[in-house]
C-alpha cells in the first residue's frame, strides 16, 4: 500500500503521455463550408501554413453536388500545423458558384466563420473567376472551365496547448484518484471476500478448460476469457461496432446524428466496407438471406460475398447468428464482436498452446496481433475471419492430435471442420494461402516437439477414425458448397477484373517490408509513407522475427525443444524471399506452382507478420521461463546486447528512409521507432514482461485510433432521403435505379431496397443482355465493379465507358425501353435532372437538403 501512490502517479503519467500522443499527431483541423454550384462535382481544398505555398500533397478532394442548390460540406485536413490560407476549388466546369459561410475548427479555438463582407475581405486571389459579388452571407461568382478557385486568408486560431494541457491535467487527476480509490477498496472485507470467490471460480474454470497433454490453463487465463466474454456482451448490448458507416453523416446532406457512443473517426478509405460490404449485408438480411440477390451481383453472388445466406453451407456462420437472435443493429454489432473479441480470444488460446500456458505473454501476443496496423486497417475486410479460422484450425489440430480426453479430442475435430468451412466461405486466396502455409509449418513443428509421437499413439484408433470423419465431413460440405457456387465461381474467374491474376515474386522492397517500425506511429488516414497509395495499403506489421532469431542458439534450433522457433524462422525467411527478391525463373515457377501465384507479395505480408509475432512471443516465453527449454537461447550475457543492436539498426534504417520520405519519417518518428525497438527487443530476448507490455502498448495506441467505436446504424438507417425512398416503395416489386453517384445506390440497398446498379460483385448477365445484347462492351462490364448510370436523353442504345478497374459508366435514355425491361419503376438523381427526362418522371417527396431527387418512372408524355 505504501507504493500505491507511486504506482498511481505512474499510471497518471501514462495517461498524459497517451493523451498527448493521440492528440498531438492528429490536430484534426476541419473546414465547414456552405456551397451552391453548377461547376461540376470535382471539388478540392488546398491548405497552407504561414508563409508557405500550396502543393498537391496538402490538399483534400471532395465530391461537390453540382445541382445549383445549397449543400453543407465538412472536410478534414491532414495537417499538423496551423492553417493560414485556404484555397477552395469548387469544380473544373463552367458554372455559377456561391460560397459562404466558411469556417475552420482548430485544436485551440473555433473562430467565427467568414461570411458575407468578412469572407469577401478574406479573398486574396482568384483564378478563372469573374464577377464576384456579395449576397447575404455568401460570395457569388461565375466559374470558367479550367481551374477556378478562390484563395482565402484565415484568421489566426489559438494555440492548442492550453486545451491539451487542461485535458491532460484533468485526466491525470482522475486517474490518480481512481487508483487511490482502488487501493482503498482492497482493504474492505467485502472486496477481499469477492476476490477470493472470483479466484476460486476462475481456478475451477481453468481446471475444466485444461487438457495437460495440450495446455494447462491457469486461473489468470480463464479470467481473461471471462473478461472477453463479458466485454463482448456489453459491446453487443450497446449495439457497438467499428464500422466506418459514419461516413454517411457527411453526405446527402452532411449532418451529424446523435449516437450513444461515438468515438473516433470513420475512415473514407475503407469504402469497401461502409459503401460495399455493409450495404450488402444489411440488404441481404432484410431481403431474406437468399442464395440469389441481384443487389450483390449475378448468379449466386451471396455465396462469395461473405453475407448471411440460408439454405446452404453458408448458413453455418456464427458471426451472423446475431441477425437471427436480435434486431438489425444488434445483429450487426454481433458480427463486429466476432471480429474483435473472436480474434483476440482465438490467438490468445493459440499462444497459450505455443507458450505452454504462459498467460501474460499469450495475452500480449494476442493484443499485438489485433492492434497491429495491418490488422486494424484491414479489420473491416475478411482478414479477421480468416485469421480466426487459421487460429482455430491450428488449435483444433493440436487437440485432435494430442488430447487424451475424448471430449477435447472431439472438440478439436469440430474446430478443424469449422476452420475449413470458414476459410471456404471467406474465399480470399491472397490472405488464405500464406496463412495455410503458416499452419502447416506450425503443425509440422508440433510433431517434432518432445513427446508428440507418444501422445498421438495414445488412443491412436480414435484419432484416426475422428480424423477420417473430419476429412469426410469437410469434403461433403465442400462438395455441397461447390455444387451451389461453381457457376458463380466460374463467372468470377472469367471476369477481366479481378479474374485470375498470377502473382510474381519480388514486388515489395525490403524497405517497404520493414518500415512498420515507423509506420506504426501514424494517426489518421491522410498521413502515410510516400511509398503507399493510401492508408490501408500503407499498413504493415512490425517484423520482430530477426530479434527472436538473434536470441536463439543455432544448435538450439536443431533440438526438439526448438521446433516451433525453427519452423517459424524458416517460414519467415521463405515468405520474405518471395516478397522481396526477384528470383530466377525456375525458382519463381516453383513458388508459383506451390500456390504462391495466388498471393501477391503485398498480401503475403499477413503471413509474415503473424508468423513474426508468434516467433517473438514464443522466444519471449522461453526467455521468461528460464526453464530447460531456455537452452535453445543464447546465454543471457549475449542477449543483453540485442536491445542496443536493435536500437542502432532501427535508427540507421530510419535515418536512411528519411532520404526518400522526409515528410513522413521525421526525427521524432525515428526516435519513436528506436524506443519501440528497445522495448520489444528487451522483452523478447530477455523475457522482460514489462518491456514487452510497454512495446505492445506503443503499437496499440495508434492501432486503437484506426477504427471508430460507434453505437447503432443511425448514420445510414436514419438518413432522411433514404427513409423517404423506403417510404416511397410500395413493395418487393419496386426496383430503383440511381442516376449519378453509385454511393447513393448502395445507401438504398442498405435500406433493403432493390437497386439495379451500384456495387456488383459478379456481373449480372441478365442485366447486360438487356443493355448490351450484342456484348459489344463485354470487356467493360465483365468485372467486379461499381456501376454508375448517366442520363443520355434520346440515345438509341446504351453506351459503356470504363472509369477505372472497378468502375464503369452506362449512359442511357432514362425514358427509353431499357429501364422498363430491367423492371425499374423508381429513379433517384444525385445530379441535375435533364429537362428531357422529366417527361417520364413523376416527383416523389424527399429531403430537399440532400441534393437528391426521387421520382416514379411513368410512361413518357408526348
Coordinates of C-alpha atoms in Angstrom, one line a residue, residues 514-829:
X514 CA 10.4 -3.3 -42.7
X515 CA 9.2 0.3 -42.4
X516 CA 6.4 -0.7 -39.9
X517 CA 8.9 0.2 -37.2
X518 CA 7.9 3.8 -38.1
X519 CA 4.6 3.4 -39.9
X520 CA 3.1 2.0 -36.7
X521 CA 3.1 5.6 -35.2
X522 CA 0.8 7.2 -37.6
X523 CA -2.6 8.6 -36.8
X524 CA -5.4 9.2 -39.3
X525 CA -5.8 8.3 -42.9
X526 CA -4.3 11.3 -44.6
X527 CA -0.7 10.9 -43.5
X528 CA 1.2 7.7 -44.5
X529 CA 4.6 6.7 -46.1
X530 CA 5.2 8.0 -49.6
X531 CA 5.7 4.5 -51.0
X532 CA 2.0 3.7 -50.4
X533 CA -1.1 4.8 -52.4
X534 CA -3.5 5.1 -49.4
X535 CA -3.7 4.5 -45.7
X536 CA -4.8 0.8 -45.9
X537 CA -2.1 -0.1 -48.4
X538 CA 0.4 1.6 -46.2
X539 CA -0.4 -0.6 -43.2
X540 CA 2.1 -3.2 -42.1
X541 CA 3.3 -5.5 -39.2
X542 CA 6.3 -4.7 -37.1
X543 CA 8.6 -7.5 -38.1
X544 CA 10.4 -8.6 -34.9
X545 CA 11.3 -12.1 -36.0
X546 CA 15.0 -11.1 -36.5
X547 CA 15.1 -10.2 -32.8
X548 CA 13.8 -13.7 -32.0
X549 CA 16.3 -15.4 -34.3
X550 CA 19.1 -13.3 -32.8
X551 CA 18.2 -14.6 -29.3
X552 CA 18.4 -18.3 -30.4
X553 CA 21.4 -20.6 -30.5
X554 CA 21.8 -22.2 -33.9
X555 CA 22.2 -25.6 -32.3
X556 CA 19.1 -24.9 -30.2
X557 CA 17.1 -24.7 -33.5
X558 CA 18.1 -28.2 -34.2
X559 CA 16.8 -29.5 -30.9
X560 CA 13.2 -30.8 -30.5
X561 CA 12.6 -28.0 -28.0
X562 CA 13.4 -25.5 -30.7
X563 CA 11.0 -26.9 -33.2
X564 CA 8.5 -24.0 -33.1
X565 CA 11.1 -21.2 -33.4
X566 CA 13.0 -23.1 -36.1
X567 CA 9.8 -23.7 -38.2
X568 CA 8.7 -20.1 -37.8
X569 CA 12.1 -18.7 -38.6
X570 CA 12.3 -20.8 -41.7
X571 CA 8.8 -19.8 -42.7
X572 CA 9.5 -16.1 -42.2
X573 CA 12.7 -16.3 -44.4
X574 CA 10.8 -18.1 -47.2
X575 CA 8.0 -15.6 -47.2
X576 CA 10.4 -12.7 -47.1
X577 CA 12.3 -14.2 -50.0
X578 CA 9.0 -14.4 -52.0
X579 CA 8.0 -10.9 -51.2
X580 CA 11.3 -9.0 -51.7
X581 CA 13.5 -11.0 -54.1
X582 CA 13.5 -11.1 -57.9
X583 CA 14.4 -14.8 -58.1
X584 CA 15.4 -16.9 -61.1
X585 CA 12.5 -18.0 -63.3
X586 CA 12.8 -21.7 -62.3
X587 CA 12.6 -20.8 -58.6
X588 CA 9.8 -18.4 -59.2
X589 CA 7.8 -21.1 -61.0
X590 CA 8.5 -23.4 -58.1
X591 CA 6.9 -20.9 -55.7
X592 CA 4.0 -20.3 -58.1
X593 CA 3.3 -24.0 -58.6
X594 CA 3.2 -24.4 -54.8
X595 CA 0.3 -21.9 -54.7
X596 CA 2.0 -18.6 -54.1
X597 CA 0.8 -17.4 -57.5
X598 CA -2.5 -16.7 -55.7
X599 CA -0.9 -14.4 -53.1
X600 CA 0.7 -11.2 -54.3
X601 CA 3.7 -10.2 -52.1
X602 CA 1.8 -7.2 -50.8
X603 CA -0.8 -9.6 -49.3
X604 CA 1.7 -12.3 -48.3
X605 CA 2.7 -9.8 -45.6
X606 CA -0.1 -11.0 -43.4
X607 CA 1.5 -14.5 -43.1
X608 CA 5.0 -13.0 -42.5
X609 CA 3.6 -10.5 -39.9
X610 CA 1.6 -13.2 -37.9
X611 CA 4.5 -15.6 -38.1
X612 CA 6.8 -13.0 -36.8
X613 CA 4.6 -12.2 -33.8
X614 CA 4.2 -15.9 -32.9
X615 CA 8.0 -16.4 -33.1
X616 CA 8.6 -13.3 -30.9
X617 CA 6.2 -14.4 -28.2
X618 CA 7.4 -18.0 -28.1
X619 CA 11.0 -16.8 -27.7
X620 CA 9.9 -14.3 -25.0
X621 CA 8.1 -17.0 -23.2
X622 CA 11.2 -19.3 -23.2
X623 CA 13.4 -16.4 -22.0
X624 CA 11.0 -15.6 -19.2
X625 CA 10.6 -19.2 -18.1
X626 CA 14.3 -19.8 -17.6
X627 CA 13.4 -23.5 -18.0
X628 CA 15.3 -26.3 -19.6
X629 CA 13.9 -25.1 -22.9
X630 CA 15.9 -21.9 -22.3
X631 CA 18.8 -24.0 -23.6
X632 CA 17.7 -23.1 -27.1
X633 CA 18.6 -19.5 -26.3
X634 CA 21.9 -17.8 -26.3
X635 CA 23.5 -17.0 -22.9
X636 CA 21.9 -14.1 -21.1
X637 CA 25.1 -12.2 -21.3
X638 CA 25.0 -12.3 -25.1
X639 CA 21.3 -11.5 -25.2
X640 CA 21.8 -8.3 -23.2
X641 CA 23.4 -6.7 -26.3
X642 CA 20.4 -7.3 -28.5
X643 CA 18.4 -4.3 -27.4
X644 CA 21.3 -2.0 -28.1
X645 CA 22.0 -3.5 -31.5
X646 CA 18.2 -3.3 -32.4
X647 CA 18.1 0.4 -31.5
X648 CA 21.2 1.1 -33.6
X649 CA 19.9 -0.9 -36.6
X650 CA 16.4 0.6 -36.5
X651 CA 17.8 4.1 -36.0
X652 CA 20.2 3.8 -39.0
X653 CA 17.4 2.2 -41.1
X654 CA 15.0 5.1 -40.2
X655 CA 17.6 7.7 -41.0
X656 CA 18.2 6.1 -44.3
X657 CA 14.5 6.2 -45.1
X658 CA 14.4 9.9 -44.4
X659 CA 16.3 10.5 -47.7
X660 CA 13.3 9.4 -49.7
X661 CA 10.5 10.3 -47.4
X662 CA 11.3 13.2 -45.1
X663 CA 7.7 14.2 -44.8
X664 CA 6.7 11.0 -43.0
X665 CA 9.9 9.8 -41.5
X666 CA 10.6 12.7 -39.2
X667 CA 13.3 12.7 -36.5
X668 CA 10.5 12.2 -33.9
X669 CA 9.3 9.2 -35.8
X670 CA 12.8 7.7 -36.0
X671 CA 13.1 8.2 -32.2
X672 CA 9.8 6.5 -31.6
X673 CA 10.9 3.6 -33.7
X674 CA 14.1 3.3 -31.8
X675 CA 12.2 3.3 -28.5
X676 CA 9.9 0.6 -29.8
X677 CA 12.9 -1.4 -30.9
X678 CA 14.4 -1.2 -27.4
X679 CA 11.2 -2.2 -25.6
X680 CA 10.3 -5.1 -27.9
X681 CA 13.9 -6.4 -28.2
X682 CA 14.4 -6.4 -24.4
X683 CA 11.0 -8.0 -23.9
X684 CA 11.6 -10.7 -26.5
X685 CA 15.3 -11.6 -26.0
X686 CA 15.3 -11.3 -22.2
X687 CA 11.7 -12.3 -21.3
X688 CA 11.1 -8.9 -19.7
X689 CA 7.3 -8.8 -19.5
X690 CA 7.0 -5.1 -18.6
X691 CA 9.2 -4.0 -21.5
X692 CA 7.2 -6.2 -23.9
X693 CA 3.9 -4.8 -22.5
X694 CA 5.1 -1.2 -23.0
X695 CA 6.2 -2.0 -26.5
X696 CA 2.8 -3.6 -27.4
X697 CA 1.1 -0.6 -25.8
X698 CA 3.0 1.8 -28.0
X699 CA 1.7 -0.2 -31.0
X700 CA -1.8 -0.4 -29.6
X701 CA -2.2 3.3 -29.1
X702 CA -2.2 4.3 -32.8
X703 CA -4.0 1.0 -33.6
X704 CA -6.8 1.9 -31.3
X705 CA -7.4 5.1 -33.2
X706 CA -7.8 3.5 -36.7
X707 CA -11.4 2.3 -36.5
X708 CA -14.2 4.3 -34.8
X709 CA -16.3 2.9 -32.0
X710 CA -20.0 3.8 -32.6
X711 CA -23.3 2.6 -31.4
X712 CA -26.1 1.8 -33.8
X713 CA -26.5 2.4 -37.6
X714 CA -28.5 5.7 -37.4
X715 CA -25.9 7.3 -39.7
X716 CA -27.3 5.3 -42.6
X717 CA -30.6 3.9 -41.5
X718 CA -32.0 7.2 -40.3
X719 CA -30.8 9.2 -43.3
X720 CA -34.0 11.2 -44.2
X721 CA -33.5 10.9 -48.0
X722 CA -33.0 7.1 -47.7
X723 CA -36.1 6.8 -45.4
X724 CA -38.1 8.8 -48.0
X725 CA -37.1 6.4 -50.7
X726 CA -38.0 3.5 -48.5
X727 CA -41.4 5.0 -47.7
X728 CA -42.0 5.6 -51.5
X729 CA -41.5 1.9 -52.3
X730 CA -44.8 0.1 -52.5
X731 CA -43.4 -3.4 -52.1
X732 CA -40.9 -6.0 -53.4
X733 CA -41.9 -5.4 -57.0
X734 CA -40.4 -1.9 -56.9
X735 CA -37.0 -1.5 -58.4
X736 CA -34.7 1.5 -58.2
X737 CA -32.0 2.9 -60.4
X738 CA -29.7 5.8 -59.4
X739 CA -28.5 8.3 -62.0
X740 CA -25.3 9.8 -60.8
X741 CA -23.4 8.8 -57.7
X742 CA -23.3 5.0 -57.2
X743 CA -22.7 5.5 -53.5
X744 CA -26.3 6.6 -53.1
X745 CA -27.4 3.3 -54.8
X746 CA -25.6 1.5 -52.0
X747 CA -27.4 3.5 -49.4
X748 CA -30.7 2.5 -50.9
X749 CA -29.6 -1.2 -50.7
X750 CA -28.8 -0.7 -47.0
X751 CA -32.5 0.2 -46.5
X752 CA -33.4 -3.2 -48.1
X753 CA -34.5 -1.8 -51.5
X754 CA -33.9 -3.5 -54.8
X755 CA -31.5 -1.4 -56.9
X756 CA -30.3 -2.2 -60.4
X757 CA -26.9 -0.5 -60.2
X758 CA -24.4 0.3 -57.5
X759 CA -21.7 -2.2 -56.5
X760 CA -21.8 -5.6 -58.1
X761 CA -19.5 -8.4 -57.0
X762 CA -20.4 -10.7 -60.0
X763 CA -21.6 -9.2 -63.3
X764 CA -25.3 -9.8 -63.8
X765 CA -25.6 -11.4 -67.3
X766 CA -29.4 -10.8 -67.3
X767 CA -28.9 -7.1 -66.9
X768 CA -26.4 -6.8 -69.7
X769 CA -28.5 -9.0 -72.0
X770 CA -30.9 -6.0 -71.9
X771 CA -28.3 -3.2 -72.0
X772 CA -25.7 -4.8 -74.3
X773 CA -27.4 -7.7 -76.2
X774 CA -24.6 -7.9 -78.8
X775 CA -21.9 -8.0 -76.0
X776 CA -20.0 -5.1 -77.7
X777 CA -19.0 -3.8 -74.3
X778 CA -18.3 -7.1 -72.5
X779 CA -14.7 -6.1 -71.9
X780 CA -16.1 -3.2 -69.8
X781 CA -18.9 -4.8 -67.8
X782 CA -17.4 -8.3 -67.3
X783 CA -15.8 -7.4 -63.9
X784 CA -16.4 -6.8 -60.2
X785 CA -17.4 -3.1 -60.4
X786 CA -19.3 -0.1 -59.2
X787 CA -21.9 0.6 -61.8
X788 CA -22.8 4.2 -62.5
X789 CA -25.7 5.3 -64.6
X790 CA -25.7 8.6 -66.5
X791 CA -28.6 10.1 -68.4
X792 CA -28.3 10.4 -72.2
X793 CA -31.7 11.6 -73.5
X794 CA -32.6 10.3 -76.9
X795 CA -29.7 7.8 -77.2
X796 CA -30.6 4.8 -79.3
X797 CA -28.7 2.3 -77.2
X798 CA -26.7 2.4 -74.0
X799 CA -23.0 3.3 -74.2
X800 CA -20.4 1.9 -71.7
X801 CA -17.2 3.5 -70.7
X802 CA -14.6 2.3 -68.2
X803 CA -13.7 4.8 -65.4
X804 CA -11.2 2.6 -63.5
X805 CA -10.5 -1.0 -63.0
X806 CA -13.5 -1.4 -60.7
X807 CA -15.9 1.3 -62.0
X808 CA -17.8 1.7 -65.3
X809 CA -20.4 4.2 -66.6
X810 CA -23.5 3.3 -68.6
X811 CA -25.1 6.2 -70.5
X812 CA -28.7 5.5 -71.5
X813 CA -32.0 7.1 -72.2
X814 CA -33.9 7.1 -68.9
X815 CA -37.2 7.3 -70.7
X816 CA -36.2 4.6 -73.2
X817 CA -37.2 0.9 -73.2
X818 CA -34.2 -0.4 -71.3
X819 CA -35.4 0.9 -67.9
X820 CA -38.7 -0.9 -68.2
X821 CA -37.0 -4.1 -69.5
X822 CA -34.9 -4.1 -66.3
X823 CA -38.2 -3.7 -64.3
X824 CA -37.1 -0.3 -63.0
X825 CA -40.0 1.9 -61.8
X826 CA -38.2 4.3 -59.3
X827 CA -35.4 6.7 -60.1
X828 CA -33.1 8.7 -57.9
X829 CA -30.9 11.6 -59.3

